[in-house]
Coordinates of C-alpha atoms in Angstrom, one line a residue:
M1 CA -39.3 -36.7 -45.4
E2 CA -39.6 -34.7 -48.6
D3 CA -41.8 -31.7 -47.9
I4 CA -44.4 -30.7 -50.4
R5 CA -43.1 -27.2 -50.2
M6 CA -39.8 -28.3 -51.7
K7 CA -41.6 -29.4 -54.9
F8 CA -38.8 -28.0 -57.1
I9 CA -36.5 -30.8 -55.9
K10 CA -39.0 -33.4 -57.1
W11 CA -39.5 -31.5 -60.3
S12 CA -35.8 -31.6 -61.0
L13 CA -35.8 -35.4 -60.6
V14 CA -38.8 -35.6 -62.9
G15 CA -36.9 -33.6 -65.5
V16 CA -34.4 -36.4 -65.5
A17 CA -37.0 -39.2 -65.3
L18 CA -38.9 -38.0 -68.3
C19 CA -35.9 -38.7 -70.5
G20 CA -35.2 -41.1 -73.2
L21 CA -31.4 -40.7 -72.6
G22 CA -29.8 -41.9 -75.7
L23 CA -26.3 -41.1 -76.7
T24 CA -25.4 -39.5 -80.0
A25 CA -22.2 -39.7 -82.0
H26 CA -22.7 -38.2 -85.4
A27 CA -19.9 -36.9 -87.6
E28 CA -21.4 -33.6 -88.8
V29 CA -22.8 -31.5 -86.0
K30 CA -23.9 -27.9 -86.5
I31 CA -23.0 -25.1 -84.3
R32 CA -26.0 -23.5 -82.6
S33 CA -26.3 -20.5 -84.9
E34 CA -26.6 -22.7 -88.0
V35 CA -29.8 -24.3 -86.7
E36 CA -33.0 -22.5 -87.9
D37 CA -35.0 -20.7 -85.2
A38 CA -38.1 -22.8 -86.0
Y39 CA -36.3 -25.8 -84.6
K40 CA -35.0 -24.2 -81.4
W41 CA -36.5 -23.3 -78.0
D42 CA -37.9 -19.8 -77.5
F43 CA -36.7 -18.9 -74.1
S44 CA -38.7 -15.6 -74.1
L45 CA -41.7 -17.8 -73.3
I46 CA -40.2 -18.1 -69.8
Y47 CA -38.4 -14.8 -69.2
P48 CA -37.6 -11.8 -71.5
S49 CA -34.1 -11.5 -70.1
W50 CA -31.6 -12.6 -67.4
D51 CA -32.4 -9.5 -65.5
A52 CA -36.0 -10.7 -65.1
W53 CA -34.7 -14.1 -64.0
E54 CA -32.4 -12.4 -61.4
A55 CA -35.4 -10.4 -60.1
D56 CA -37.4 -13.6 -59.6
L57 CA -34.5 -15.3 -57.9
A58 CA -34.3 -12.4 -55.4
K59 CA -38.0 -12.9 -54.7
V60 CA -37.4 -16.4 -53.6
G61 CA -35.4 -15.2 -50.6
T62 CA -38.0 -12.7 -49.7
I63 CA -40.8 -15.3 -49.8
G64 CA -38.6 -17.8 -47.9
D65 CA -38.2 -15.2 -45.2
E66 CA -42.0 -14.8 -45.1
I67 CA -42.5 -18.5 -44.7
A68 CA -39.8 -18.6 -42.0
S69 CA -41.7 -15.9 -40.0
L70 CA -44.6 -18.3 -39.7
E71 CA -42.5 -20.7 -37.5
G72 CA -44.3 -21.3 -34.2
T73 CA -47.7 -19.9 -35.5
L74 CA -49.2 -22.8 -37.5
A75 CA -51.4 -24.0 -34.5
E76 CA -53.0 -20.6 -34.3
G77 CA -55.7 -21.4 -36.9
P78 CA -56.4 -22.3 -40.5
Q79 CA -55.5 -18.9 -41.9
Q80 CA -51.9 -19.5 -40.9
I81 CA -52.0 -22.8 -42.9
V82 CA -53.5 -20.9 -45.8
K83 CA -50.6 -18.4 -45.7
L84 CA -48.0 -21.2 -45.6
E85 CA -49.5 -23.1 -48.5
Q86 CA -50.0 -20.0 -50.7
L87 CA -46.5 -18.8 -50.1
S88 CA -45.2 -22.3 -50.8
D89 CA -47.0 -22.3 -54.1
E90 CA -45.4 -19.0 -55.0
I91 CA -42.0 -20.4 -54.4
G92 CA -42.8 -23.6 -56.3
K93 CA -44.0 -21.7 -59.4
L94 CA -40.9 -19.5 -59.3
A95 CA -38.8 -22.6 -59.0
Y96 CA -40.2 -24.1 -62.2
R97 CA -39.5 -20.9 -64.1
L98 CA -36.1 -20.3 -62.7
Y99 CA -35.0 -23.9 -63.1
G100 CA -36.4 -23.9 -66.7
Y101 CA -34.7 -20.8 -67.9
S102 CA -31.3 -21.6 -66.5
G103 CA -31.5 -25.4 -66.9
L104 CA -32.7 -25.5 -70.4
Q105 CA -30.2 -23.0 -71.6
R106 CA -27.5 -25.0 -69.8
D107 CA -28.5 -28.1 -71.7
I108 CA -28.1 -26.6 -75.1
N109 CA -24.6 -25.3 -74.3
L110 CA -22.9 -27.4 -71.6
S111 CA -19.6 -25.8 -72.3
D112 CA -20.8 -22.3 -71.4
N113 CA -19.4 -21.5 -67.9
D114 CA -21.7 -18.5 -67.5
L115 CA -24.8 -20.8 -67.9
L116 CA -23.3 -23.3 -65.5
A117 CA -22.8 -20.5 -63.0
R118 CA -26.4 -19.4 -63.4
W119 CA -27.5 -22.9 -62.8
G120 CA -25.3 -23.2 -59.7
Q121 CA -26.8 -19.9 -58.5
F122 CA -30.3 -21.3 -58.7
M123 CA -29.4 -24.6 -57.0
G124 CA -27.5 -22.8 -54.2
A125 CA -30.5 -20.6 -53.4
F126 CA -32.9 -23.6 -53.1
Q127 CA -30.5 -25.9 -51.2
S128 CA -30.2 -23.3 -48.5
M129 CA -34.0 -22.9 -48.6
E130 CA -34.3 -26.6 -47.7
Q131 CA -32.6 -26.2 -44.4
K132 CA -34.6 -23.0 -43.7
L133 CA -37.9 -24.8 -44.1
S134 CA -37.1 -28.1 -42.4
W135 CA -39.3 -27.0 -39.4
I136 CA -42.6 -27.0 -41.3
T137 CA -43.6 -30.7 -41.4
P138 CA -42.8 -31.4 -37.7
E139 CA -44.7 -28.3 -36.6
M140 CA -47.7 -29.1 -38.8
L141 CA -47.8 -32.6 -37.3
N142 CA -48.0 -31.1 -33.8
I143 CA -51.5 -30.1 -34.9
P144 CA -53.9 -33.1 -34.4
E145 CA -55.0 -34.5 -37.7
A146 CA -58.7 -34.3 -36.8
T147 CA -58.2 -30.6 -36.1
M148 CA -56.5 -30.1 -39.4
M149 CA -59.2 -31.9 -41.3
E150 CA -61.8 -29.6 -39.6
W151 CA -59.9 -26.6 -40.7
I152 CA -59.8 -27.8 -44.3
D153 CA -63.5 -28.6 -44.2
S154 CA -64.4 -25.2 -43.0
T155 CA -61.9 -23.1 -45.0
P156 CA -62.5 -22.9 -48.8
E157 CA -58.9 -21.7 -49.5
L158 CA -57.6 -25.0 -48.0
Q159 CA -59.7 -27.4 -50.1
I160 CA -57.1 -27.7 -52.9
Y161 CA -54.4 -28.7 -50.3
R162 CA -56.4 -31.6 -48.8
F163 CA -54.5 -34.4 -50.5
P164 CA -51.0 -33.1 -50.0
I165 CA -51.7 -32.2 -46.4
S166 CA -53.3 -35.6 -45.7
E167 CA -50.2 -37.2 -47.2
T168 CA -48.1 -35.4 -44.6
Y169 CA -50.1 -37.0 -41.8
R170 CA -50.1 -40.4 -43.5
L171 CA -46.3 -40.4 -43.4
Q172 CA -46.0 -38.8 -39.9
E173 CA -44.6 -42.0 -38.2
H174 CA -41.6 -41.5 -40.4
V175 CA -41.1 -37.8 -39.6
L176 CA -38.7 -36.8 -36.8
N177 CA -39.2 -33.9 -34.5
A178 CA -38.0 -30.5 -35.6
E179 CA -34.5 -31.0 -34.1
G180 CA -34.2 -34.4 -35.7
E181 CA -35.3 -33.2 -39.1
K182 CA -32.9 -30.3 -38.9
L183 CA -30.1 -32.7 -38.0
L184 CA -30.9 -35.0 -41.0
S185 CA -31.0 -31.9 -43.3
Y186 CA -27.3 -31.3 -42.5
F187 CA -26.6 -34.8 -43.8
S188 CA -28.7 -34.5 -46.9
K189 CA -25.7 -33.5 -49.0
M190 CA -23.7 -36.4 -47.6
G191 CA -26.3 -38.8 -49.0
T192 CA -25.5 -37.6 -52.5
V193 CA -21.7 -38.1 -52.2
P194 CA -21.6 -41.7 -53.5
S195 CA -23.5 -40.7 -56.6
G196 CA -21.2 -37.8 -57.1
I197 CA -18.1 -40.0 -56.8
Y198 CA -19.7 -42.5 -59.2
A199 CA -20.4 -39.7 -61.8
A200 CA -16.8 -38.5 -61.5
I201 CA -15.2 -41.9 -62.0
S202 CA -17.7 -43.2 -64.6
T203 CA -18.1 -40.0 -66.7
A204 CA -16.0 -37.0 -65.8
D205 CA -12.7 -38.9 -65.4
A206 CA -13.5 -41.5 -68.2
K207 CA -11.0 -41.4 -71.0
P208 CA -11.7 -42.6 -74.6
M209 CA -10.0 -45.9 -75.3
P210 CA -8.6 -46.2 -78.9
I211 CA -8.9 -49.5 -80.7
T212 CA -8.6 -50.7 -84.3
L213 CA -11.7 -52.2 -86.0
S214 CA -11.6 -55.2 -88.3
D215 CA -11.5 -52.9 -91.4
G216 CA -8.4 -51.1 -90.1
E217 CA -10.3 -48.0 -89.0
S218 CA -9.5 -46.4 -85.7
F219 CA -12.3 -46.2 -83.1
E220 CA -12.5 -44.5 -79.7
V221 CA -14.5 -46.5 -77.1
T222 CA -16.6 -44.4 -74.8
A223 CA -19.9 -45.0 -73.1
G224 CA -21.6 -43.2 -75.9
S225 CA -19.8 -44.9 -78.8
Y226 CA -20.4 -48.3 -77.1
A227 CA -24.1 -47.7 -76.9
M228 CA -24.2 -46.7 -80.5
A229 CA -22.1 -49.6 -81.7
M230 CA -24.2 -52.2 -79.9
T231 CA -27.3 -51.0 -81.8
T232 CA -25.8 -50.2 -85.2
S233 CA -22.6 -52.1 -85.9
R234 CA -23.3 -55.2 -88.1
N235 CA -19.8 -56.7 -87.5
Q236 CA -19.8 -59.2 -84.7
A237 CA -16.1 -59.1 -84.1
D238 CA -16.1 -55.3 -83.8
R239 CA -19.0 -55.3 -81.4
K240 CA -17.3 -57.9 -79.2
L241 CA -14.1 -55.9 -79.2
I242 CA -15.9 -52.7 -78.3
Q243 CA -17.8 -54.4 -75.5
K244 CA -14.7 -56.1 -74.2
T245 CA -12.8 -52.8 -74.2
L246 CA -15.4 -50.9 -72.3
S247 CA -16.0 -53.8 -69.8
Q248 CA -12.3 -54.0 -69.1
S249 CA -12.2 -50.4 -68.0
I250 CA -15.0 -51.4 -65.5
I251 CA -13.2 -54.6 -64.4
D252 CA -10.0 -52.6 -63.8
Q253 CA -12.0 -50.5 -61.2
K254 CA -14.6 -53.0 -60.1
N255 CA -13.6 -52.8 -56.4
T256 CA -13.9 -49.1 -56.5
Y257 CA -17.4 -49.3 -58.1
A258 CA -18.4 -51.9 -55.5
A259 CA -17.2 -49.7 -52.6
I260 CA -19.2 -46.7 -54.0
Y261 CA -22.3 -48.9 -54.4
D262 CA -21.9 -50.3 -50.9
A263 CA -21.6 -46.7 -49.5
A264 CA -24.7 -45.6 -51.4
L265 CA -26.8 -48.5 -50.1
S266 CA -25.5 -48.1 -46.6
S267 CA -26.4 -44.4 -46.6
G268 CA -29.9 -45.2 -47.8
W269 CA -30.3 -47.9 -45.2
A270 CA -29.2 -45.5 -42.5
E271 CA -31.8 -42.9 -43.4
A272 CA -34.5 -45.6 -43.7
Q273 CA -33.7 -46.9 -40.2
A274 CA -33.7 -43.3 -38.9
R275 CA -37.2 -42.9 -40.3
N276 CA -38.5 -46.2 -38.8
Y277 CA -38.7 -48.2 -42.1
E278 CA -38.0 -51.9 -42.1
S279 CA -36.1 -51.6 -45.4
V280 CA -35.1 -49.2 -48.1
L281 CA -37.6 -50.8 -50.4
A282 CA -40.4 -50.1 -47.9
S283 CA -39.3 -46.5 -47.6
Q284 CA -39.3 -46.0 -51.4
L285 CA -42.7 -47.7 -51.9
D286 CA -44.2 -45.7 -49.1
G287 CA -43.6 -42.4 -50.8
D288 CA -46.2 -43.2 -53.4
N289 CA -48.2 -45.5 -51.1
V290 CA -47.5 -48.5 -53.3
P291 CA -48.3 -51.9 -51.9
M292 CA -45.5 -54.4 -51.7
E293 CA -47.3 -56.9 -53.9
V294 CA -47.0 -54.5 -56.9
F295 CA -43.2 -54.9 -56.7
T296 CA -43.3 -58.7 -56.1
N297 CA -45.9 -59.3 -58.8
L298 CA -43.8 -57.5 -61.3
I299 CA -40.7 -59.5 -60.6
E300 CA -42.4 -62.9 -60.7
T301 CA -44.4 -62.1 -63.8
A302 CA -41.5 -60.7 -65.8
K303 CA -39.7 -64.0 -65.4
D304 CA -42.5 -65.7 -67.2
A305 CA -41.3 -64.1 -70.4
K306 CA -38.0 -66.2 -70.4
E307 CA -39.1 -68.7 -73.0
T308 CA -40.4 -65.9 -75.3
L309 CA -37.1 -64.1 -74.9
R310 CA -35.3 -67.4 -75.9
R311 CA -37.4 -67.7 -79.0
Y312 CA -36.7 -64.1 -80.0
H313 CA -33.0 -64.4 -79.6
H314 CA -32.7 -67.8 -81.2
L315 CA -34.6 -66.3 -84.1
R316 CA -32.1 -63.4 -84.3
Q317 CA -29.2 -65.8 -84.2
K318 CA -30.7 -67.9 -87.0
V319 CA -31.6 -65.0 -89.3
L320 CA -28.3 -63.3 -88.7
G321 CA -26.3 -66.5 -89.2
L322 CA -24.3 -66.2 -86.0
E323 CA -22.5 -69.3 -84.7
T324 CA -22.1 -67.8 -81.3
Y325 CA -24.4 -65.3 -79.5
G326 CA -24.0 -63.0 -76.5
W327 CA -24.9 -59.7 -75.1
S328 CA -23.2 -57.7 -77.9
D329 CA -25.5 -59.5 -80.4
C330 CA -28.7 -58.7 -78.7
M331 CA -29.6 -55.2 -79.8
F332 CA -28.6 -54.3 -83.4
P333 CA -31.5 -54.7 -85.9
I334 CA -32.1 -58.0 -87.7
V335 CA -32.6 -56.1 -91.0
D336 CA -30.6 -53.1 -92.2
D337 CA -33.7 -51.0 -93.0
K338 CA -32.7 -47.7 -94.7
T339 CA -36.1 -45.9 -94.2
Q340 CA -35.6 -42.3 -93.2
Y341 CA -38.0 -40.4 -90.9
P342 CA -37.5 -36.7 -91.5
F343 CA -38.8 -34.5 -88.8
E344 CA -41.2 -32.5 -91.0
D345 CA -42.6 -35.8 -92.5
I346 CA -43.1 -37.3 -89.0
K347 CA -45.0 -34.4 -87.5
P348 CA -48.4 -35.0 -89.3
R349 CA -48.0 -38.8 -88.7
I350 CA -47.6 -38.3 -85.0
I351 CA -50.6 -35.9 -84.9
S352 CA -52.7 -38.4 -86.9
S353 CA -51.7 -41.3 -84.6
V354 CA -53.4 -39.8 -81.6
A355 CA -56.8 -39.2 -83.4
L356 CA -58.6 -41.7 -81.1
L357 CA -57.8 -39.5 -78.1
G358 CA -60.0 -36.8 -79.6
E359 CA -59.8 -33.6 -81.5
A360 CA -58.9 -31.4 -78.5
Y361 CA -56.0 -33.7 -77.7
Q362 CA -54.8 -33.6 -81.3
K363 CA -55.0 -29.8 -81.5
E364 CA -53.1 -29.4 -78.2
L365 CA -50.3 -31.7 -79.3
A366 CA -50.1 -30.0 -82.8
S367 CA -49.6 -26.7 -81.1
L368 CA -46.4 -27.9 -79.4
F369 CA -44.8 -28.0 -82.9
E370 CA -45.5 -24.3 -83.5
N371 CA -44.7 -22.5 -80.2
G372 CA -40.9 -22.8 -79.8
Q373 CA -41.2 -25.6 -77.3
I374 CA -39.2 -28.3 -79.2
D375 CA -35.5 -28.1 -79.6
V376 CA -35.1 -30.5 -82.5
Y377 CA -31.6 -31.0 -83.8
E378 CA -28.2 -31.9 -82.4
S379 CA -25.7 -29.0 -82.1
V380 CA -22.3 -28.5 -80.7
G381 CA -22.3 -28.5 -76.8
K382 CA -25.9 -29.7 -76.6
R383 CA -26.9 -32.4 -74.1
T384 CA -27.3 -35.8 -75.6
G385 CA -30.6 -37.8 -75.5
A386 CA -34.1 -36.5 -75.2
Y387 CA -36.5 -35.3 -72.5
S388 CA -39.7 -33.4 -71.8
S389 CA -39.6 -30.8 -68.9
G390 CA -42.7 -28.9 -67.9
I391 CA -42.9 -25.4 -66.5
Y392 CA -46.1 -24.7 -64.7
G393 CA -48.1 -22.0 -66.3
I394 CA -46.0 -22.0 -69.5
G395 CA -46.0 -25.6 -70.7
P396 CA -43.6 -28.4 -71.6
F397 CA -40.3 -28.1 -73.4
V398 CA -38.9 -31.0 -75.4
L399 CA -35.2 -31.6 -76.1
L400 CA -34.3 -33.9 -79.0
N401 CA -31.2 -34.8 -81.0
Y402 CA -33.0 -35.6 -84.2
H403 CA -31.3 -37.4 -87.1
D404 CA -34.1 -38.8 -89.2
A405 CA -33.7 -42.3 -87.8
M406 CA -36.7 -44.5 -86.8
E407 CA -35.5 -44.3 -83.2
D408 CA -35.7 -40.5 -83.4
A409 CA -39.3 -40.7 -84.6
F410 CA -40.4 -42.9 -81.8
T411 CA -38.5 -40.7 -79.3
L412 CA -40.5 -37.7 -80.5
A413 CA -43.8 -39.6 -80.1
H414 CA -42.6 -40.7 -76.6
E415 CA -41.6 -37.2 -75.4
L416 CA -44.8 -35.7 -76.7
G417 CA -46.7 -38.2 -74.7
H418 CA -44.9 -36.8 -71.6
S419 CA -45.7 -33.3 -72.8
M420 CA -49.4 -33.9 -73.2
H421 CA -49.5 -35.5 -69.7
T422 CA -48.0 -32.3 -68.4
Q423 CA -50.3 -30.1 -70.4
L424 CA -53.4 -31.9 -69.2
S425 CA -52.3 -32.0 -65.6
D426 CA -51.4 -28.4 -65.4
A427 CA -54.6 -27.3 -67.2
N428 CA -56.9 -29.3 -64.8
Q429 CA -55.1 -29.1 -61.5
P430 CA -54.1 -26.3 -59.1
F431 CA -50.4 -26.0 -58.6
A432 CA -50.6 -28.0 -55.3
T433 CA -51.7 -31.2 -57.1
S434 CA -50.3 -30.6 -60.6
D435 CA -47.2 -32.6 -60.2
Y436 CA -47.8 -36.3 -61.2
T437 CA -45.5 -38.9 -59.7
I438 CA -42.8 -40.9 -61.5
F439 CA -45.0 -44.0 -60.9
V440 CA -47.4 -42.9 -63.6
A441 CA -45.0 -40.7 -65.6
E442 CA -44.1 -43.2 -68.4
V443 CA -47.7 -44.3 -69.0
A444 CA -48.6 -41.5 -71.5
S445 CA -45.2 -41.7 -73.3
T446 CA -45.3 -45.5 -73.9
F447 CA -49.0 -45.3 -74.8
N448 CA -48.3 -42.7 -77.5
E449 CA -45.5 -44.9 -78.9
K450 CA -48.0 -47.8 -79.3
L451 CA -50.3 -45.5 -81.2
F452 CA -47.5 -44.3 -83.4
L453 CA -46.4 -47.9 -84.1
G454 CA -49.9 -48.7 -85.3
E455 CA -49.8 -45.6 -87.6
L456 CA -46.5 -46.7 -89.2
L457 CA -47.5 -50.3 -89.6
K458 CA -50.4 -49.2 -91.8
E459 CA -48.0 -47.7 -94.3
V460 CA -45.3 -50.5 -94.6
T461 CA -44.4 -51.5 -98.1
T462 CA -41.7 -54.1 -97.6
P463 CA -41.1 -57.0 -95.2
E464 CA -37.9 -55.2 -94.0
Q465 CA -39.9 -52.2 -92.9
R466 CA -42.4 -54.4 -91.0
I467 CA -39.5 -56.4 -89.3
A468 CA -37.8 -53.2 -88.3
L469 CA -41.0 -51.8 -86.7
L470 CA -41.9 -55.0 -85.0
E471 CA -38.4 -55.4 -83.6
H472 CA -38.4 -51.9 -82.4
Q473 CA -41.4 -52.6 -80.3
I474 CA -40.0 -55.9 -79.0
Q475 CA -36.8 -54.2 -78.0
D476 CA -38.8 -51.5 -76.3
I477 CA -40.6 -54.1 -74.2
I478 CA -37.3 -55.8 -73.4
G479 CA -35.6 -52.6 -72.5
T480 CA -38.5 -51.0 -70.6
F481 CA -40.2 -54.0 -69.0
I482 CA -37.9 -57.0 -68.8
T483 CA -34.5 -55.2 -68.3
Q484 CA -35.8 -52.7 -65.8
T485 CA -37.4 -55.5 -63.8
L486 CA -34.2 -57.4 -63.8
F487 CA -32.5 -54.3 -62.5
A488 CA -35.1 -54.0 -59.7
D489 CA -34.6 -57.7 -58.8
F490 CA -30.9 -57.1 -58.6
E491 CA -31.4 -54.1 -56.4
L492 CA -33.6 -56.0 -54.0
K493 CA -31.0 -58.7 -53.6
A494 CA -28.1 -56.2 -53.1
H495 CA -30.1 -54.0 -50.6
T496 CA -31.2 -57.1 -48.7
L497 CA -27.5 -58.1 -48.2
V498 CA -26.5 -54.6 -46.9
E499 CA -29.6 -54.5 -44.6
S500 CA -28.5 -57.9 -43.2
G501 CA -25.1 -56.5 -42.4
E502 CA -23.0 -57.8 -45.3
T503 CA -20.5 -55.6 -47.1
L504 CA -20.8 -55.7 -50.9
T505 CA -17.8 -56.8 -52.9
A506 CA -17.2 -56.7 -56.6
D507 CA -17.2 -60.5 -56.8
R508 CA -20.4 -60.8 -54.8
L509 CA -22.2 -58.2 -57.0
T510 CA -21.0 -59.9 -60.2
Q511 CA -22.3 -63.2 -58.8
I512 CA -25.7 -61.7 -58.0
W513 CA -25.9 -60.1 -61.5
R514 CA -25.0 -63.4 -63.2
E515 CA -27.6 -65.3 -61.3
T516 CA -30.3 -62.7 -61.8
T517 CA -29.6 -62.5 -65.6
A518 CA -30.0 -66.2 -65.9
E519 CA -33.4 -66.1 -64.2
Y520 CA -34.6 -63.8 -67.0
Y521 CA -32.5 -64.7 -70.1
G522 CA -31.8 -68.4 -69.4
D523 CA -28.8 -69.5 -71.5
I524 CA -29.0 -66.7 -74.0
I525 CA -26.1 -64.7 -72.4
P526 CA -23.1 -66.8 -71.5
A527 CA -22.0 -66.8 -67.9
D528 CA -18.6 -65.4 -68.9
D529 CA -20.0 -62.6 -71.0
P530 CA -18.5 -59.2 -70.1
Y531 CA -22.2 -58.1 -69.6
M532 CA -21.9 -59.7 -66.1
Y533 CA -20.1 -56.5 -64.9
S534 CA -22.9 -54.3 -66.0
W535 CA -24.0 -53.7 -62.4
A536 CA -21.3 -51.1 -62.3
R537 CA -22.6 -49.0 -65.1
I538 CA -26.3 -48.4 -64.2
P539 CA -26.4 -44.8 -62.8
H540 CA -29.8 -45.3 -61.2
F541 CA -28.4 -47.8 -58.8
Y542 CA -26.1 -45.2 -57.3
N543 CA -28.4 -42.1 -57.7
T544 CA -32.1 -43.2 -57.2
P545 CA -32.6 -46.6 -55.6
Y546 CA -35.7 -48.6 -56.6
Y547 CA -36.5 -46.1 -59.3
V548 CA -36.2 -48.4 -62.3
Y549 CA -39.1 -50.7 -61.5
K550 CA -41.5 -47.8 -62.2
Y551 CA -40.5 -47.9 -65.8
A552 CA -41.8 -51.5 -65.9
T553 CA -45.1 -50.8 -64.1
C554 CA -45.8 -47.8 -66.3
Y555 CA -45.2 -50.0 -69.4
A556 CA -47.6 -52.6 -67.9
S557 CA -50.2 -49.9 -67.3
S558 CA -50.0 -48.4 -70.8
S559 CA -50.1 -51.9 -72.4
S560 CA -53.3 -52.8 -70.4
I561 CA -55.0 -49.5 -71.4
Y562 CA -54.0 -50.0 -75.0
K563 CA -55.2 -53.5 -75.1
A564 CA -58.5 -52.4 -73.6
V565 CA -58.9 -49.8 -76.3
Q566 CA -58.1 -52.2 -79.1
T567 CA -60.4 -54.9 -77.8
A568 CA -63.4 -52.8 -76.7
S569 CA -66.7 -54.5 -77.6
S570 CA -68.3 -51.3 -78.7
E571 CA -67.6 -47.7 -79.6
A572 CA -69.3 -46.7 -76.4
D573 CA -67.0 -48.9 -74.4
K574 CA -64.0 -47.5 -76.2
A575 CA -65.1 -44.0 -75.6
E576 CA -65.4 -44.7 -71.9
I577 CA -61.9 -46.3 -71.7
I578 CA -60.5 -43.2 -73.5
H579 CA -62.3 -40.9 -71.1
R580 CA -60.9 -42.7 -68.1
Y581 CA -57.4 -42.5 -69.6
L582 CA -57.6 -38.8 -70.3
T583 CA -58.9 -38.4 -66.7
L584 CA -55.8 -40.1 -65.5
L585 CA -53.6 -37.7 -67.6
S586 CA -55.6 -34.7 -66.1
S587 CA -55.3 -35.9 -62.5
G588 CA -51.7 -34.7 -61.8
G589 CA -50.9 -35.7 -58.2
N590 CA -54.4 -35.4 -56.7
D591 CA -54.5 -39.0 -55.5
F592 CA -52.2 -42.0 -54.9
P593 CA -50.9 -43.2 -58.2
I594 CA -52.2 -46.8 -57.6
R595 CA -55.7 -45.4 -57.2
Q596 CA -55.4 -43.1 -60.2
L597 CA -54.5 -46.1 -62.3
Q598 CA -57.3 -48.2 -60.8
K599 CA -59.7 -45.5 -61.9
A600 CA -58.3 -45.8 -65.4
G601 CA -58.9 -49.5 -65.4
V602 CA -55.5 -50.8 -64.3
D603 CA -55.0 -52.7 -61.0
L604 CA -51.3 -53.3 -60.4
T605 CA -51.9 -55.1 -57.2
K606 CA -53.0 -58.0 -59.3
P607 CA -50.7 -59.8 -61.8
E608 CA -53.0 -59.3 -64.9
A609 CA -51.5 -56.0 -65.9
T610 CA -47.9 -57.3 -66.0
E611 CA -49.1 -60.5 -67.6
N612 CA -50.5 -58.4 -70.5
V613 CA -47.0 -57.3 -71.3
V614 CA -45.7 -60.9 -71.4
K615 CA -48.6 -61.8 -73.8
E616 CA -47.9 -58.7 -75.9
L617 CA -44.3 -59.7 -76.2
D618 CA -45.3 -63.3 -77.2
R619 CA -47.6 -61.9 -79.9
L620 CA -45.0 -59.6 -81.3
V621 CA -42.4 -62.3 -81.5
S622 CA -44.8 -64.5 -83.3
E623 CA -45.5 -61.7 -85.8
L624 CA -41.8 -61.2 -86.2
E625 CA -41.2 -64.9 -86.9
A626 CA -43.9 -64.8 -89.6
A627 CA -42.3 -61.6 -91.1
C628 CA -38.8 -63.1 -91.1
A629 CA -40.2 -66.2 -93.0
E630 CA -41.0 -63.9 -95.9
L631 CA -37.4 -62.7 -96.3

């Protein structure tokens, strides 16, 4: 089981999770030195120099040795537990800073081998630490739970560790003895092999595929250029060609992708069985203590949006004047709105959009623009996409690749939602409970996007602007709620086959994907569309099973809270809803995420929260239909 003392591992995953991973492909990209300092990260906020970083990295080994010296002594009394937890906190805080300083610098210059080496140095130190500390949980569980709770009750220094320690006991039936945990730790790297092979074949070894577009221009098809073409190209023939070209590269290796996926699922099933779980899904839900009905309610409710999806795509087909319609026609905007959203113009609008969350929240968010914590513009060698990564005791750092497009503006609002969640959690929680789970991580980001949309809709001056904004929100619901639930549904079917002893083949996976797609989209996407091979290009399937459904539950949660705010019967009721929401953002990981959301007014064990998203989608499509009628 993941030990709370290895929090840096979870943090590294959160760093990936709190990403809006887009792909950029712009013609003119500046070198780093050409970007003004005001729009770049200030790494001195973390360390003054690499020498200081090296000194802290050395401390990790020393503290690790101190923790190792406690082996065999935990049952002696509460003060031994205090020592263990406080030393673990020290390592955890150092991990945040060490990871941040090396990882953030790596991400603004991926071609710098020295930075890659520093990153590897950090990862190597902590991977060896994992094996060194594998004894902790089994030894702690040898202490009766009642005894441990008595120690916590009688020892003030242990009060802040009550929830994480109680979690260790809750999960004890899935923890092996010390020898078993040590044995599994040897295989931990093997569990990541399928994802490593997948990354190599899908990314590292992928070659650009040259084609000629309808205007005679040359075009190189890559995963990045494909993503951009599907959302920007207004030529149907070109989109189809680009999609067909990328899909053919997958089809040519479909059996390899299937074998990798089968290996990934088989590995996960082996560990789940070793830890006495009835399925991989059960093991993944148990980590956050999420009831099974949350997952099943989500899948059943999302399918209720099928008719609304059909309305939306039939509207698109009609307005765009397309005789045929498929996946490559689903994403580019109905209108070619040329509105620009310069970063400096957007800053005050984002700050204004969060006014209802209070003056203190506004001021805290505004300060992020001034402190060297946002790396704004694309530069040569910089990682694509966007994310927010927090460093405990210092604050969040936001990576963007800003190009003045509407999508960039919403991405900024989204990432600042993550950042404020981090700020409030760190400010109100001790380190031991500061780390909120992925299960609630996308609530703040999507809530802030809704606030920002409301701010922009106040200022529209043309039908085209209104259509562009409405469609952005519709596509956001489809991408975050419908599509991620479809992915989760597919995962469940694939895992169930592996767990029943079936070997996954490319044809079987394509069949499952085709059937699942029809359950959500109906006849919108033809059965022979190249999209039916998309199971091979979703990294989360190979890296983090049953991760994607959390995007959908987070979106349902933020939609429910937003609806409650907008429909509050009085200012007093609205203030109470906002107070509960800010309490959620300040709670870190001090309770189970389901209970945290329930305290904020959202009960995901019932279908109402997910039904709210389906209703929201229906309302937005109706508004879009009305707006399109004005064209």
